[in-house]
Amino acid sequence: MAKNTYGYVNSDYLKAAAELFAPIKCRSFELLDNIVGRKVLDLGCGPGLDTLALAARVGEQGQVTGVDCDAEMIALARCRAQRSDVAAQVLHLRADACELPFADKAFDALRSERLFMHLTHPEAALAEAVRVTRPGGKVVIVDSDWGSLSTATELTEIERNLARFRAESFLPNGYSGRRLFGLMRECGLEQIGLETFALHLTDLPLWRYLTQAEAVEAAALNHGFSQVEMHQWHSALQDSYQKGNFFSSISVVIAAATKPY
């Protein structure tokens, strides 16, 4: 994903989001089943926040490969790995999720977190994920459903319009979370298990950062939203926060499936 496209996030953003997503990350690791001594691919690894945790799980006989299309993310991931105790078990490569540079059945399991929302062709990426996973291997995909973002406010119309704009125009695949089940079925995966998590925030500054509110609102102003609406929206949120009433939530989906034999 190019850095000048809507929805791009940097390594600082990913670090800030990691704490909020920690229980979901742990659950996604568990759903990979027993990966000790196995080869695992982390698709869309970013700065390597999760590859090191996975490396600790695969042990000395296992191998974790992280791929990302962003060269800076890969550089950060490699630096982090070099400073870790699991450097020998981790490899980071720059690659396109839709054209993975690996042989068929190269991995025992594959995991991806919050990547598919950024993909214009998620079906192509999942097809590649399935291709490089061995028969009987686990494919675990985690993604947010940005259409479910809900913020407490009396300005319901503005709130809904902004949520829809974020999901449909700001992100290439903003409804990704709700689409994972169908995507996996269409790719022929079996034993699809689904788990949904509701995340919430009551901290307005953190919410604005993690939802990329400034960028979303700037883009919305270029797509028909008015300055008056945006001023009303800002005032309503700030008033709610000052009163201690600010609340917003979003659904995150984990889809875990098995590649058939």
XYZ file of C-alpha atoms in Angstrom:
261
model
C 0.000 0.000 0.000
C 1.477 3.312 -1.067
C 2.039 5.914 1.612
C 0.002 8.558 -0.190
C -3.110 6.380 -0.311
C -6.023 6.645 2.104
C -5.738 4.341 5.070
C -1.943 4.083 5.178
C -0.618 3.656 8.715
C 2.946 3.898 9.976
C 4.842 1.867 12.568
C 3.946 4.267 15.419
C 0.270 3.713 14.680
C 0.724 -0.062 14.726
C 2.521 0.105 18.076
C -0.306 2.198 19.558
C -2.930 -0.213 18.259
C -1.044 -3.294 19.465
C -2.029 -2.846 23.118
C -5.718 -2.519 22.271
C -5.515 -5.582 20.020
C -3.397 -7.685 22.411
C -6.171 -10.173 23.398
C -7.151 -10.580 19.740
C -3.543 -11.175 18.745
C -3.155 -13.863 21.415
C -6.350 -15.563 20.289
C -5.222 -15.545 16.663
C -1.971 -17.231 17.713
C -3.930 -19.923 19.561
C -6.108 -20.612 16.519
C -3.031 -21.543 14.499
C -3.042 -24.687 16.666
C 0.245 -26.413 17.498
C 2.945 -24.605 15.529
C 5.988 -25.851 17.458
C 8.642 -26.742 14.924
C 6.447 -25.463 12.076
C 6.851 -22.937 9.281
C 4.480 -19.981 9.711
C 3.826 -17.025 7.406
C 2.717 -13.668 8.859
C 1.116 -11.864 5.919
C 1.288 -8.069 6.213
C 3.741 -8.225 9.114
C 4.397 -4.466 9.346
C 7.350 -3.693 11.664
C 7.465 -7.254 12.991
C 5.439 -6.777 16.160
C 3.903 -10.245 15.837
C 6.589 -12.233 14.045
C 8.771 -12.273 17.164
C 5.888 -13.499 19.310
C 5.174 -16.219 16.765
C 8.872 -17.153 16.647
C 8.809 -17.790 20.378
C 5.904 -20.176 19.781
C 7.468 -22.157 16.937
C 10.655 -22.730 18.916
C 14.187 -23.363 17.734
C 13.116 -25.924 15.126
C 10.474 -23.666 13.601
C 10.591 -20.683 11.262
C 8.454 -17.555 10.972
C 8.454 -15.517 7.776
C 6.950 -12.048 7.737
C 6.094 -10.274 4.497
C 4.989 -6.714 3.854
C 4.920 -4.501 0.769
C 6.416 -1.524 2.655
C 10.229 -1.446 2.533
C 10.478 0.739 5.658
C 8.307 -1.672 7.639
C 10.503 -4.580 6.593
C 13.643 -2.644 7.573
C 12.172 -1.980 11.026
C 11.127 -5.613 11.374
C 14.622 -6.822 10.503
C 16.205 -4.456 13.050
C 13.794 -5.611 15.727
C 14.513 -9.254 14.918
C 18.294 -8.734 15.055
C 17.982 -7.364 18.588
C 15.814 -10.264 19.755
C 16.489 -13.726 21.149
C 14.726 -15.386 18.223
C 16.645 -13.858 15.308
C 17.528 -17.298 13.917
C 13.841 -18.243 13.658
C 12.619 -15.093 11.851
C 12.855 -13.908 8.262
C 11.332 -10.693 6.894
C 10.805 -10.096 3.173
C 9.257 -7.367 1.075
C 6.501 -8.878 -1.051
C 3.098 -8.221 -2.576
C 0.333 -10.169 -0.835
C -1.191 -10.940 -4.235
C 2.080 -12.303 -5.654
C 3.894 -14.167 -2.906
C 7.436 -15.333 -3.786
C 6.992 -18.785 -2.277
C 6.415 -22.278 -3.607
C 3.083 -24.049 -3.270
C 2.505 -25.602 0.190
C 5.585 -23.826 1.615
C 4.037 -23.113 5.049
C 2.296 -25.128 7.735
C 0.149 -22.191 8.827
C -0.584 -18.605 7.834
C -1.801 -15.602 9.775
C -2.762 -12.081 8.722
C -3.983 -9.204 10.877
C -5.641 -6.009 9.661
C -4.194 -6.324 6.173
C -7.219 -7.243 4.086
C -9.009 -3.950 4.771
C -6.224 -2.264 2.799
C -6.437 -4.551 -0.230
C -8.229 -3.710 -3.456
C -8.256 -7.387 -4.406
C -8.557 -9.361 -1.137
C -9.708 -12.456 -3.017
C -6.380 -12.585 -4.872
C -4.430 -12.263 -1.619
C -6.419 -15.049 0.040
C -5.936 -17.282 -3.009
C -2.186 -16.758 -2.648
C -2.402 -17.424 1.086
C -4.165 -20.708 0.401
C -1.682 -21.634 -2.319
C 1.370 -21.317 -0.065
C -0.266 -23.173 2.863
C 0.038 -26.957 2.958
C -3.091 -29.151 2.870
C -4.394 -29.490 6.408
C -2.717 -26.217 7.424
C -4.466 -23.383 9.233
C -5.260 -19.990 7.689
C -6.162 -17.330 10.292
C -7.280 -13.877 9.174
C -8.041 -10.992 11.550
C -9.748 -7.856 10.318
C -11.860 -4.937 11.445
C -15.323 -4.180 10.152
C -15.165 -0.416 9.811
C -18.829 -0.289 8.868
C -19.548 -1.299 12.473
C -17.755 1.717 13.952
C -20.309 3.329 16.236
C -19.868 6.531 18.220
C -22.285 7.863 20.838
C -23.639 11.212 19.639
C -26.898 12.997 18.935
C -25.563 13.822 15.452
C -26.571 10.401 14.185
C -26.759 11.314 10.500
C -23.269 12.847 10.430
C -21.883 9.964 12.478
C -23.383 7.341 10.143
C -22.324 9.200 7.007
C -18.738 9.448 8.230
C -18.684 5.777 9.225
C -19.959 4.812 5.785
C -17.480 7.112 4.058
C -14.592 5.579 6.021
C -15.683 2.040 5.137
C -16.608 2.652 1.504
C -14.339 5.436 0.257
C -11.430 5.952 2.648
C -10.413 2.289 2.833
C -10.216 -0.038 -0.176
C -11.984 -2.847 1.711
C -13.476 -1.245 4.806
C -16.140 -3.924 5.324
C -13.467 -6.629 5.353
C -14.361 -8.116 8.745
C -17.890 -9.103 7.733
C -16.681 -10.415 4.378
C -14.048 -12.867 5.631
C -16.437 -15.804 5.983
C -17.699 -15.565 2.403
C -14.188 -14.946 1.109
C -12.907 -18.095 2.773
C -15.805 -20.182 1.473
C -15.199 -18.954 -2.064
C -11.523 -19.929 -1.773
C -12.476 -23.474 -0.808
C -11.307 -23.391 2.803
C -13.006 -25.739 5.241
C -13.898 -25.882 8.942
C -14.266 -22.122 9.037
C -14.550 -20.825 12.577
C -15.573 -17.258 13.345
C -15.062 -15.151 16.457
C -16.140 -11.540 16.844
C -14.663 -9.069 19.328
C -16.082 -5.688 20.286
C -13.402 -3.100 21.014
C -14.289 0.212 22.613
C -12.599 3.472 23.533
C -13.570 6.286 25.880
C -10.414 8.324 25.198
C -11.209 10.792 22.401
C -7.597 11.722 21.462
C -6.634 8.049 21.211
C -9.820 7.304 19.267
C -9.058 10.079 16.795
C -5.543 8.716 16.309
C -6.516 5.064 15.895
C -9.454 5.806 13.599
C -7.328 8.205 11.524
C -10.066 10.769 12.132
C -8.094 13.760 10.863
C -7.308 12.099 7.543
C -10.834 10.718 7.192
C -12.412 14.112 7.832
C -10.052 15.877 5.428
C -10.942 13.349 2.739
C -14.647 13.659 3.548
C -14.499 17.424 3.030
C -13.230 16.716 -0.480
C -16.146 14.364 -1.102
C -19.174 16.484 -0.318
C -19.142 16.910 3.464
C -19.526 20.527 4.581
C -17.389 22.587 6.931
C -20.516 23.264 8.986
C -21.133 19.543 9.468
C -17.537 18.964 10.454
C -17.565 21.824 12.944
C -20.738 20.423 14.510
C -19.155 16.974 14.646
C -15.979 18.212 16.329
C -17.929 20.264 18.859
C -20.237 17.378 19.735
C -17.362 14.954 20.287
C -15.365 17.426 22.369
C -18.384 18.268 24.496
C -19.056 14.576 25.091
C -15.421 13.961 26.024
C -15.285 16.904 28.426
C -18.386 15.553 30.186
C -16.768 12.113 30.431
C -19.383 10.549 28.151
C -17.388 9.781 25.017
C -17.814 6.198 23.795
C -17.096 4.441 20.526
C -16.911 0.779 19.547
C -16.033 -1.419 16.575
C -16.260 -5.108 15.705
C -13.171 -7.152 14.848
C -13.502 -10.608 13.291
C -11.156 -13.590 13.442
C -11.774 -16.174 10.743
C -9.825 -19.424 11.134
C -10.035 -22.189 8.548
C -8.280 -25.303 7.267
C -6.938 -25.907 3.788
C -8.486 -29.131 2.485
C -6.417 -32.139 1.467
